[in-house]
Protein backbone atom coordinates (compact mmCIF):
# COMPACT_ATOMS: atom_id res chain seq x y z
CA UNK A 1 0.00 0.00 0.00
CA UNK A 2 1.45 3.38 -0.98
CA UNK A 3 2.02 5.97 1.72
CA UNK A 4 -0.71 8.35 0.48
CA UNK A 5 -3.42 5.68 0.48
CA UNK A 6 -2.28 4.51 3.92
CA UNK A 7 -2.49 8.06 5.23
CA UNK A 8 -5.97 8.51 3.75
CA UNK A 9 -7.19 5.33 5.45
CA UNK A 10 -5.70 6.44 8.76
CA UNK A 11 -7.51 9.76 8.57
CA UNK A 12 -10.76 8.05 7.60
CA UNK A 13 -10.52 5.73 10.61
CA UNK A 14 -9.74 8.61 12.93
CA UNK A 15 -12.62 10.71 11.62
CA UNK A 16 -15.32 8.07 11.29
CA UNK A 17 -14.53 5.85 14.27
CA UNK A 18 -13.79 8.65 16.74
CA UNK A 19 -10.57 7.15 18.12
CA UNK A 20 -9.08 8.20 21.43
CA UNK A 21 -6.41 10.93 21.39
CA UNK A 22 -3.49 8.45 21.61
CA UNK A 23 -4.38 7.25 18.11
CA UNK A 24 -3.42 10.67 16.83
CA UNK A 25 0.26 10.03 17.47
CA UNK A 26 0.44 8.05 14.23
CA UNK A 27 -1.03 10.92 12.20
CA UNK A 28 1.15 13.70 10.75
CA UNK A 29 -0.93 16.50 12.20
CA UNK A 30 0.76 19.72 13.17
CA UNK A 31 0.40 20.55 16.85
CA UNK A 32 0.92 23.86 18.64
CA UNK A 33 0.39 25.06 22.20
CA UNK A 34 -2.81 26.75 21.06
CA UNK A 35 -4.11 24.00 18.74
CA UNK A 36 -3.70 20.32 19.65
CA UNK A 37 -3.78 17.37 17.28
CA UNK A 38 -7.17 16.41 18.64
CA UNK A 39 -8.56 19.88 17.96
CA UNK A 40 -7.24 19.74 14.40
CA UNK A 41 -8.77 16.32 13.86
CA UNK A 42 -12.13 17.62 15.09
CA UNK A 43 -12.02 20.28 12.36
CA UNK A 44 -11.72 17.51 9.75
CA UNK A 45 -14.31 15.40 11.52
CA UNK A 46 -16.81 18.25 11.65
CA UNK A 47 -16.30 19.03 7.95
CA UNK A 48 -16.78 15.34 7.10
CA UNK A 49 -20.08 15.05 8.93
CA UNK A 50 -21.33 18.41 7.67
CA UNK A 51 -20.78 17.34 4.05
CA UNK A 52 -22.68 14.09 4.60
CA UNK A 53 -25.50 15.96 6.33
CA UNK A 54 -25.71 18.35 3.38
CA UNK A 55 -25.86 15.43 0.96
CA UNK A 56 -28.59 13.71 2.97
CA UNK A 57 -30.62 16.90 3.14
CA UNK A 58 -30.39 17.22 -0.64
CA UNK A 59 -31.78 13.70 -1.06
CA UNK A 60 -34.34 13.83 1.78
CA UNK A 61 -35.66 17.42 2.01
CA UNK A 62 -39.19 16.46 3.14
CA UNK A 63 -37.88 14.06 5.79
CA UNK A 64 -35.56 16.74 7.16
CA UNK A 65 -38.45 19.17 7.43
CA UNK A 66 -40.51 16.53 9.22
CA UNK A 67 -37.70 15.88 11.72
CA UNK A 68 -37.32 19.59 12.41
CA UNK A 69 -41.05 19.94 13.08
CA UNK A 70 -41.58 16.85 15.22
CA UNK A 71 -38.29 15.57 16.63
CA UNK A 72 -36.45 18.61 17.88
CA UNK A 73 -32.68 18.37 17.71
CA UNK A 74 -31.92 17.29 14.16
CA UNK A 75 -28.15 17.65 14.41
CA UNK A 76 -27.69 15.31 17.38
CA UNK A 77 -29.88 12.62 15.79
CA UNK A 78 -27.94 12.78 12.56
CA UNK A 79 -24.53 12.76 14.21
CA UNK A 80 -25.53 9.72 16.23
CA UNK A 81 -26.70 7.96 13.07
CA UNK A 82 -23.57 8.85 11.12
CA UNK A 83 -21.24 7.65 13.85
CA UNK A 84 -23.15 4.39 14.22
CA UNK A 85 -23.26 3.91 10.44
CA UNK A 86 -20.08 5.30 8.84
CA UNK A 87 -20.05 5.47 5.06
CA UNK A 88 -18.72 2.44 3.20
CA UNK A 89 -19.07 4.10 -0.19
CA UNK A 90 -17.03 6.50 -2.29
CA UNK A 91 -20.21 8.08 -3.61
CA UNK A 92 -22.37 10.01 -1.13
CA UNK A 93 -25.45 9.25 -3.20
CA UNK A 94 -25.04 5.55 -2.40
CA UNK A 95 -24.74 6.32 1.30
CA UNK A 96 -28.26 7.73 1.26
CA UNK A 97 -29.55 4.18 0.83
CA UNK A 98 -28.95 3.42 4.51
CA UNK A 99 -30.73 6.53 5.81
CA UNK A 100 -34.31 5.12 5.88
CA UNK A 101 -33.07 2.09 7.85
CA UNK A 102 -32.15 4.34 10.74
CA UNK A 103 -35.81 5.23 11.27
CA UNK A 104 -36.92 1.64 10.67
CA UNK A 105 -34.71 0.40 13.52
CA UNK A 106 -35.98 3.21 15.77
CA UNK A 107 -39.57 2.29 14.85
CA UNK A 108 -40.25 5.83 13.63
CA UNK A 109 -42.78 4.78 11.01
CA UNK A 110 -43.69 8.22 9.71
CA UNK A 111 -40.05 9.17 9.23
CA UNK A 112 -39.18 5.78 7.75
CA UNK A 113 -41.97 6.03 5.17
CA UNK A 114 -40.97 9.58 4.28
CA UNK A 115 -37.27 8.71 3.93
CA UNK A 116 -37.97 5.48 2.05
CA UNK A 117 -40.28 7.33 -0.34
CA UNK A 118 -37.63 9.96 -1.06
CA UNK A 119 -34.91 7.32 -1.48
CA UNK A 120 -37.05 5.52 -4.07
CA UNK A 121 -37.46 8.84 -5.88
CA UNK A 122 -33.65 9.04 -5.99
CA UNK A 123 -33.46 5.53 -7.49
CA UNK A 124 -36.12 6.40 -10.04
CA UNK A 125 -34.34 9.59 -11.09
CA UNK A 126 -30.93 7.88 -11.41
CA UNK A 127 -32.08 4.72 -13.24
CA UNK A 128 -30.63 4.01 -16.68
CA UNK A 129 -32.92 4.62 -19.63
CA UNK A 130 -34.34 1.66 -21.54
CA UNK A 131 -36.42 1.56 -24.70
CA UNK A 132 -40.02 0.43 -24.06
CA UNK A 133 -41.61 -2.41 -26.02
CA UNK A 134 -45.03 -2.42 -27.66
CA UNK A 135 -47.43 -4.61 -25.68
CA UNK A 136 -49.31 -5.35 -28.90
CA UNK A 137 -46.53 -7.83 -29.67
CA UNK A 138 -48.33 -10.20 -27.28
CA UNK A 139 -50.62 -10.99 -30.21
CA UNK A 140 -47.86 -13.06 -31.80
CA UNK A 141 -48.02 -15.59 -28.95
CA UNK A 142 -50.55 -18.38 -28.45
CA UNK A 143 -52.72 -18.38 -25.31
CA UNK A 144 -50.54 -21.08 -23.78
CA UNK A 145 -47.35 -19.17 -24.56
CA UNK A 146 -48.74 -15.95 -23.08
CA UNK A 147 -49.17 -17.66 -19.72
CA UNK A 148 -45.43 -18.42 -19.61
CA UNK A 149 -44.34 -14.83 -20.32
CA UNK A 150 -42.76 -12.39 -17.88
CA UNK A 151 -42.87 -8.62 -18.22
CA UNK A 152 -39.67 -6.69 -17.59
CA UNK A 153 -40.35 -3.22 -16.19
CA UNK A 154 -38.20 -0.14 -16.60
CA UNK A 155 -35.49 0.07 -13.88
CA UNK A 156 -36.95 3.44 -12.86
CA UNK A 157 -40.17 1.76 -11.66
CA UNK A 158 -40.57 1.72 -7.88
CA UNK A 159 -43.44 1.03 -5.49
CA UNK A 160 -43.81 2.95 -2.24
CA UNK A 161 -46.12 3.39 0.73
CA UNK A 162 -46.55 6.74 2.41
CA UNK A 163 -49.22 7.33 5.00
CA UNK A 164 -52.50 5.87 3.79
CA UNK A 165 -51.50 5.96 0.13
CA UNK A 166 -49.78 3.57 -2.28
CA UNK A 167 -47.62 4.94 -5.08
CA UNK A 168 -46.16 3.95 -8.42
CA UNK A 169 -42.96 5.90 -9.08
CA UNK A 170 -41.43 6.23 -12.54
CA UNK A 171 -39.64 8.76 -14.71
CA UNK A 172 -41.38 10.70 -17.45
CA UNK A 173 -39.70 13.43 -19.50
CA UNK A 174 -36.70 13.37 -17.13
CA UNK A 175 -38.96 14.07 -14.14
CA UNK A 176 -39.96 11.71 -11.35
CA UNK A 177 -43.69 11.01 -11.41
CA UNK A 178 -45.55 9.67 -8.36
CA UNK A 179 -48.98 8.21 -9.16
CA UNK A 180 -51.35 7.07 -6.44
CA UNK A 181 -52.58 3.54 -7.13
CA UNK A 182 -55.03 1.14 -5.50
CA UNK A 183 -54.09 -1.96 -3.53
CA UNK A 184 -54.80 -4.43 -6.36
CA UNK A 185 -52.61 -2.46 -8.77
CA UNK A 186 -49.85 -2.29 -6.16
CA UNK A 187 -49.94 -6.05 -5.61
CA UNK A 188 -49.94 -6.88 -9.32
CA UNK A 189 -47.05 -4.52 -10.12
CA UNK A 190 -45.16 -5.95 -7.16
CA UNK A 191 -45.59 -9.47 -8.58
CA UNK A 192 -44.37 -8.28 -11.99
CA UNK A 193 -41.30 -6.75 -10.34
CA UNK A 194 -40.79 -10.00 -8.45
CA UNK A 195 -40.42 -11.75 -11.83
CA UNK A 196 -43.54 -13.93 -11.76
CA UNK A 197 -44.91 -15.06 -15.11
CA UNK A 198 -48.46 -14.32 -16.23
CA UNK A 199 -49.74 -17.74 -15.15
CA UNK A 200 -48.45 -17.31 -11.58
CA UNK A 201 -49.92 -13.82 -11.31
CA UNK A 202 -53.32 -14.93 -12.64
CA UNK A 203 -53.41 -17.65 -9.97
CA UNK A 204 -53.10 -14.98 -7.25
CA UNK A 205 -55.64 -12.43 -8.45
CA UNK A 206 -59.42 -12.53 -8.75
CA UNK A 207 -59.67 -11.25 -12.32
CA UNK A 208 -57.26 -11.87 -15.25
CA UNK A 209 -58.71 -8.78 -16.92
CA UNK A 210 -57.24 -6.71 -14.07
CA UNK A 211 -53.75 -7.92 -14.99
CA UNK A 212 -54.10 -6.87 -18.60
CA UNK A 213 -55.49 -3.51 -17.48
CA UNK A 214 -52.25 -3.03 -15.53
CA UNK A 215 -50.21 -4.12 -18.56
CA UNK A 216 -52.01 -1.52 -20.68
CA UNK A 217 -51.43 1.19 -18.06
CA UNK A 218 -47.72 0.38 -17.75
CA UNK A 219 -47.32 0.18 -21.51
CA UNK A 220 -48.99 3.57 -22.04
CA UNK A 221 -46.36 5.08 -19.73
CA UNK A 222 -43.50 3.33 -21.54
CA UNK A 223 -42.67 1.21 -18.50
CA UNK A 224 -42.60 -2.26 -20.09
CA UNK A 225 -39.13 -2.70 -21.56
CA UNK A 226 -39.04 -6.44 -22.18
CA UNK A 227 -41.18 -9.54 -22.71
CA UNK A 228 -39.44 -12.72 -21.67
CA UNK A 229 -40.31 -16.39 -22.09
mmCIF file of C-alpha atoms in Angstrom:
data_model
loop_
_atom_site.group_PDB
_atom_site.id
_atom_site.type_symbol
_atom_site.label_atom_id
_atom_site.label_comp_id
_atom_site.label_asym_id
_atom_site.label_seq_id
_atom_site.Cartn_x
_atom_site.Cartn_y
_atom_site.Cartn_z
ATOM 1 C CA UNK A 1 0.000 0.000 0.000
ATOM 2 C CA UNK A 2 1.452 3.375 -0.980
ATOM 3 C CA UNK A 3 2.021 5.966 1.717
ATOM 4 C CA UNK A 4 -0.708 8.351 0.484
ATOM 5 C CA UNK A 5 -3.415 5.679 0.484
ATOM 6 C CA UNK A 6 -2.276 4.510 3.924
ATOM 7 C CA UNK A 7 -2.487 8.060 5.235
ATOM 8 C CA UNK A 8 -5.966 8.510 3.753
ATOM 9 C CA UNK A 9 -7.187 5.334 5.447
ATOM 10 C CA UNK A 10 -5.701 6.443 8.765
ATOM 11 C CA UNK A 11 -7.508 9.765 8.570
ATOM 12 C CA UNK A 12 -10.757 8.048 7.597
ATOM 13 C CA UNK A 13 -10.523 5.732 10.605
ATOM 14 C CA UNK A 14 -9.737 8.613 12.929
ATOM 15 C CA UNK A 15 -12.616 10.713 11.620
ATOM 16 C CA UNK A 16 -15.322 8.067 11.290
ATOM 17 C CA UNK A 17 -14.529 5.845 14.269
ATOM 18 C CA UNK A 18 -13.785 8.648 16.739
ATOM 19 C CA UNK A 19 -10.566 7.152 18.117
ATOM 20 C CA UNK A 20 -9.081 8.199 21.427
ATOM 21 C CA UNK A 21 -6.405 10.932 21.392
ATOM 22 C CA UNK A 22 -3.490 8.454 21.606
ATOM 23 C CA UNK A 23 -4.382 7.247 18.109
ATOM 24 C CA UNK A 24 -3.419 10.671 16.831
ATOM 25 C CA UNK A 25 0.265 10.027 17.470
ATOM 26 C CA UNK A 26 0.435 8.054 14.231
ATOM 27 C CA UNK A 27 -1.031 10.924 12.201
ATOM 28 C CA UNK A 28 1.154 13.699 10.749
ATOM 29 C CA UNK A 29 -0.928 16.502 12.200
ATOM 30 C CA UNK A 30 0.760 19.720 13.167
ATOM 31 C CA UNK A 31 0.401 20.553 16.851
ATOM 32 C CA UNK A 32 0.922 23.857 18.644
ATOM 33 C CA UNK A 33 0.394 25.064 22.195
ATOM 34 C CA UNK A 34 -2.814 26.747 21.055
ATOM 35 C CA UNK A 35 -4.112 23.999 18.744
ATOM 36 C CA UNK A 36 -3.697 20.320 19.651
ATOM 37 C CA UNK A 37 -3.779 17.367 17.276
ATOM 38 C CA UNK A 38 -7.174 16.408 18.636
ATOM 39 C CA UNK A 39 -8.559 19.875 17.963
ATOM 40 C CA UNK A 40 -7.236 19.739 14.400
ATOM 41 C CA UNK A 41 -8.769 16.323 13.865
ATOM 42 C CA UNK A 42 -12.126 17.621 15.094
ATOM 43 C CA UNK A 43 -12.016 20.276 12.361
ATOM 44 C CA UNK A 44 -11.719 17.509 9.747
ATOM 45 C CA UNK A 45 -14.312 15.404 11.522
ATOM 46 C CA UNK A 46 -16.810 18.250 11.653
ATOM 47 C CA UNK A 47 -16.299 19.025 7.955
ATOM 48 C CA UNK A 48 -16.776 15.339 7.102
ATOM 49 C CA UNK A 49 -20.081 15.053 8.935
ATOM 50 C CA UNK A 50 -21.333 18.409 7.673
ATOM 51 C CA UNK A 51 -20.777 17.340 4.049
ATOM 52 C CA UNK A 52 -22.677 14.089 4.595
ATOM 53 C CA UNK A 53 -25.497 15.958 6.331
ATOM 54 C CA UNK A 54 -25.713 18.348 3.384
ATOM 55 C CA UNK A 55 -25.855 15.428 0.963
ATOM 56 C CA UNK A 56 -28.594 13.710 2.973
ATOM 57 C CA UNK A 57 -30.624 16.900 3.144
ATOM 58 C CA UNK A 58 -30.390 17.222 -0.639
ATOM 59 C CA UNK A 59 -31.781 13.702 -1.064
ATOM 60 C CA UNK A 60 -34.341 13.830 1.781
ATOM 61 C CA UNK A 61 -35.665 17.425 2.014
ATOM 62 C CA UNK A 62 -39.188 16.461 3.138
ATOM 63 C CA UNK A 63 -37.880 14.064 5.786
ATOM 64 C CA UNK A 64 -35.559 16.742 7.165
ATOM 65 C CA UNK A 65 -38.447 19.166 7.427
ATOM 66 C CA UNK A 66 -40.507 16.532 9.219
ATOM 67 C CA UNK A 67 -37.704 15.880 11.722
ATOM 68 C CA UNK A 68 -37.319 19.585 12.407
ATOM 69 C CA UNK A 69 -41.047 19.941 13.085
ATOM 70 C CA UNK A 70 -41.581 16.846 15.217
ATOM 71 C CA UNK A 71 -38.293 15.571 16.626
ATOM 72 C CA UNK A 72 -36.449 18.614 17.876
ATOM 73 C CA UNK A 73 -32.680 18.370 17.712
ATOM 74 C CA UNK A 74 -31.916 17.294 14.156
ATOM 75 C CA UNK A 75 -28.145 17.653 14.409
ATOM 76 C CA UNK A 76 -27.694 15.311 17.384
ATOM 77 C CA UNK A 77 -29.881 12.624 15.790
ATOM 78 C CA UNK A 78 -27.940 12.779 12.556
ATOM 79 C CA UNK A 79 -24.525 12.758 14.206
ATOM 80 C CA UNK A 80 -25.531 9.716 16.231
ATOM 81 C CA UNK A 81 -26.700 7.962 13.072
ATOM 82 C CA UNK A 82 -23.568 8.855 11.117
ATOM 83 C CA UNK A 83 -21.240 7.648 13.853
ATOM 84 C CA UNK A 84 -23.149 4.391 14.219
ATOM 85 C CA UNK A 85 -23.259 3.910 10.440
ATOM 86 C CA UNK A 86 -20.075 5.300 8.843
ATOM 87 C CA UNK A 87 -20.046 5.471 5.064
ATOM 88 C CA UNK A 88 -18.715 2.437 3.196
ATOM 89 C CA UNK A 89 -19.065 4.101 -0.187
ATOM 90 C CA UNK A 90 -17.029 6.497 -2.289
ATOM 91 C CA UNK A 91 -20.212 8.080 -3.609
ATOM 92 C CA UNK A 92 -22.369 10.006 -1.127
ATOM 93 C CA UNK A 93 -25.452 9.246 -3.201
ATOM 94 C CA UNK A 94 -25.044 5.545 -2.402
ATOM 95 C CA UNK A 95 -24.736 6.324 1.305
ATOM 96 C CA UNK A 96 -28.259 7.732 1.261
ATOM 97 C CA UNK A 97 -29.548 4.178 0.835
ATOM 98 C CA UNK A 98 -28.947 3.422 4.513
ATOM 99 C CA UNK A 99 -30.727 6.527 5.814
ATOM 100 C CA UNK A 100 -34.315 5.117 5.882
ATOM 101 C CA UNK A 101 -33.075 2.090 7.849
ATOM 102 C CA UNK A 102 -32.149 4.343 10.743
ATOM 103 C CA UNK A 103 -35.805 5.233 11.268
ATOM 104 C CA UNK A 104 -36.918 1.641 10.674
ATOM 105 C CA UNK A 105 -34.710 0.401 13.524
ATOM 106 C CA UNK A 106 -35.978 3.212 15.765
ATOM 107 C CA UNK A 107 -39.572 2.291 14.850
ATOM 108 C CA UNK A 108 -40.254 5.829 13.634
ATOM 109 C CA UNK A 109 -42.776 4.776 11.009
ATOM 110 C CA UNK A 110 -43.693 8.222 9.706
ATOM 111 C CA UNK A 111 -40.045 9.170 9.231
ATOM 112 C CA UNK A 112 -39.183 5.778 7.751
ATOM 113 C CA UNK A 113 -41.975 6.029 5.173
ATOM 114 C CA UNK A 114 -40.968 9.577 4.276
ATOM 115 C CA UNK A 115 -37.267 8.711 3.930
ATOM 116 C CA UNK A 116 -37.968 5.483 2.051
ATOM 117 C CA UNK A 117 -40.276 7.333 -0.338
ATOM 118 C CA UNK A 118 -37.631 9.960 -1.057
ATOM 119 C CA UNK A 119 -34.910 7.318 -1.482
ATOM 120 C CA UNK A 120 -37.051 5.525 -4.069
ATOM 121 C CA UNK A 121 -37.461 8.841 -5.878
ATOM 122 C CA UNK A 122 -33.650 9.036 -5.989
ATOM 123 C CA UNK A 123 -33.460 5.530 -7.488
ATOM 124 C CA UNK A 124 -36.120 6.403 -10.038
ATOM 125 C CA UNK A 125 -34.340 9.587 -11.090
ATOM 126 C CA UNK A 126 -30.927 7.880 -11.410
ATOM 127 C CA UNK A 127 -32.079 4.718 -13.244
ATOM 128 C CA UNK A 128 -30.633 4.009 -16.681
ATOM 129 C CA UNK A 129 -32.921 4.623 -19.629
ATOM 130 C CA UNK A 130 -34.341 1.659 -21.540
ATOM 131 C CA UNK A 131 -36.416 1.560 -24.702
ATOM 132 C CA UNK A 132 -40.023 0.433 -24.064
ATOM 133 C CA UNK A 133 -41.609 -2.412 -26.023
ATOM 134 C CA UNK A 134 -45.035 -2.424 -27.663
ATOM 135 C CA UNK A 135 -47.429 -4.608 -25.679
ATOM 136 C CA UNK A 136 -49.312 -5.348 -28.899
ATOM 137 C CA UNK A 137 -46.530 -7.832 -29.668
ATOM 138 C CA UNK A 138 -48.333 -10.198 -27.276
ATOM 139 C CA UNK A 139 -50.624 -10.992 -30.205
ATOM 140 C CA UNK A 140 -47.859 -13.064 -31.796
ATOM 141 C CA UNK A 141 -48.017 -15.589 -28.954
ATOM 142 C CA UNK A 142 -50.547 -18.376 -28.448
ATOM 143 C CA UNK A 143 -52.717 -18.382 -25.313
ATOM 144 C CA UNK A 144 -50.542 -21.084 -23.780
ATOM 145 C CA UNK A 145 -47.350 -19.175 -24.557
ATOM 146 C CA UNK A 146 -48.737 -15.953 -23.078
ATOM 147 C CA UNK A 147 -49.167 -17.662 -19.716
ATOM 148 C CA UNK A 148 -45.429 -18.415 -19.606
ATOM 149 C CA UNK A 149 -44.338 -14.833 -20.317
ATOM 150 C CA UNK A 150 -42.763 -12.386 -17.882
ATOM 151 C CA UNK A 151 -42.872 -8.621 -18.221
ATOM 152 C CA UNK A 152 -39.673 -6.686 -17.592
ATOM 153 C CA UNK A 153 -40.350 -3.220 -16.194
ATOM 154 C CA UNK A 154 -38.198 -0.144 -16.600
ATOM 155 C CA UNK A 155 -35.488 0.075 -13.881
ATOM 156 C CA UNK A 156 -36.949 3.440 -12.864
ATOM 157 C CA UNK A 157 -40.172 1.761 -11.661
ATOM 158 C CA UNK A 158 -40.574 1.716 -7.875
ATOM 159 C CA UNK A 159 -43.441 1.029 -5.489
ATOM 160 C CA UNK A 160 -43.807 2.950 -2.243
ATOM 161 C CA UNK A 161 -46.123 3.386 0.733
ATOM 162 C CA UNK A 162 -46.546 6.735 2.415
ATOM 163 C CA UNK A 163 -49.218 7.335 5.005
ATOM 164 C CA UNK A 164 -52.504 5.869 3.791
ATOM 165 C CA UNK A 165 -51.498 5.957 0.129
ATOM 166 C CA UNK A 166 -49.783 3.567 -2.281
ATOM 167 C CA UNK A 167 -47.624 4.941 -5.083
ATOM 168 C CA UNK A 168 -46.156 3.953 -8.416
ATOM 169 C CA UNK A 169 -42.961 5.900 -9.075
ATOM 170 C CA UNK A 170 -41.429 6.232 -12.544
ATOM 171 C CA UNK A 171 -39.644 8.761 -14.712
ATOM 172 C CA UNK A 172 -41.378 10.701 -17.454
ATOM 173 C CA UNK A 173 -39.696 13.428 -19.505
ATOM 174 C CA UNK A 174 -36.699 13.368 -17.132
ATOM 175 C CA UNK A 175 -38.957 14.072 -14.144
ATOM 176 C CA UNK A 176 -39.962 11.712 -11.349
ATOM 177 C CA UNK A 177 -43.694 11.010 -11.407
ATOM 178 C CA UNK A 178 -45.549 9.674 -8.360
ATOM 179 C CA UNK A 179 -48.976 8.215 -9.161
ATOM 180 C CA UNK A 180 -51.347 7.070 -6.444
ATOM 181 C CA UNK A 181 -52.583 3.540 -7.134
ATOM 182 C CA UNK A 182 -55.031 1.136 -5.504
ATOM 183 C CA UNK A 183 -54.085 -1.960 -3.529
ATOM 184 C CA UNK A 184 -54.803 -4.427 -6.365
ATOM 185 C CA UNK A 185 -52.607 -2.461 -8.769
ATOM 186 C CA UNK A 186 -49.848 -2.285 -6.159
ATOM 187 C CA UNK A 187 -49.940 -6.050 -5.607
ATOM 188 C CA UNK A 188 -49.939 -6.880 -9.315
ATOM 189 C CA UNK A 189 -47.052 -4.523 -10.117
ATOM 190 C CA UNK A 190 -45.159 -5.947 -7.155
ATOM 191 C CA UNK A 191 -45.590 -9.473 -8.583
ATOM 192 C CA UNK A 192 -44.367 -8.283 -11.986
ATOM 193 C CA UNK A 193 -41.299 -6.746 -10.341
ATOM 194 C CA UNK A 194 -40.793 -10.005 -8.455
ATOM 195 C CA UNK A 195 -40.417 -11.748 -11.828
ATOM 196 C CA UNK A 196 -43.539 -13.932 -11.760
ATOM 197 C CA UNK A 197 -44.907 -15.059 -15.110
ATOM 198 C CA UNK A 198 -48.457 -14.319 -16.226
ATOM 199 C CA UNK A 199 -49.740 -17.743 -15.146
ATOM 200 C CA UNK A 200 -48.451 -17.306 -11.580
ATOM 201 C CA UNK A 201 -49.925 -13.816 -11.315
ATOM 202 C CA UNK A 202 -53.320 -14.927 -12.639
ATOM 203 C CA UNK A 203 -53.408 -17.646 -9.966
ATOM 204 C CA UNK A 204 -53.096 -14.984 -7.252
ATOM 205 C CA UNK A 205 -55.641 -12.430 -8.452
ATOM 206 C CA UNK A 206 -59.419 -12.531 -8.751
ATOM 207 C CA UNK A 207 -59.674 -11.245 -12.323
ATOM 208 C CA UNK A 208 -57.263 -11.867 -15.250
ATOM 209 C CA UNK A 209 -58.710 -8.777 -16.918
ATOM 210 C CA UNK A 210 -57.241 -6.707 -14.071
ATOM 211 C CA UNK A 211 -53.747 -7.922 -14.986
ATOM 212 C CA UNK A 212 -54.098 -6.868 -18.602
ATOM 213 C CA UNK A 213 -55.490 -3.508 -17.480
ATOM 214 C CA UNK A 214 -52.250 -3.026 -15.529
ATOM 215 C CA UNK A 215 -50.210 -4.115 -18.557
ATOM 216 C CA UNK A 216 -52.013 -1.519 -20.677
ATOM 217 C CA UNK A 217 -51.426 1.193 -18.065
ATOM 218 C CA UNK A 218 -47.720 0.375 -17.749
ATOM 219 C CA UNK A 219 -47.325 0.180 -21.510
ATOM 220 C CA UNK A 220 -48.994 3.568 -22.035
ATOM 221 C CA UNK A 221 -46.359 5.077 -19.728
ATOM 222 C CA UNK A 222 -43.499 3.335 -21.537
ATOM 223 C CA UNK A 223 -42.668 1.212 -18.502
ATOM 224 C CA UNK A 224 -42.601 -2.263 -20.085
ATOM 225 C CA UNK A 225 -39.132 -2.702 -21.559
ATOM 226 C CA UNK A 226 -39.036 -6.438 -22.180
ATOM 227 C CA UNK A 227 -41.179 -9.537 -22.708
ATOM 228 C CA UNK A 228 -39.437 -12.725 -21.669
ATOM 229 C CA UNK A 229 -40.314 -16.395 -22.086
#
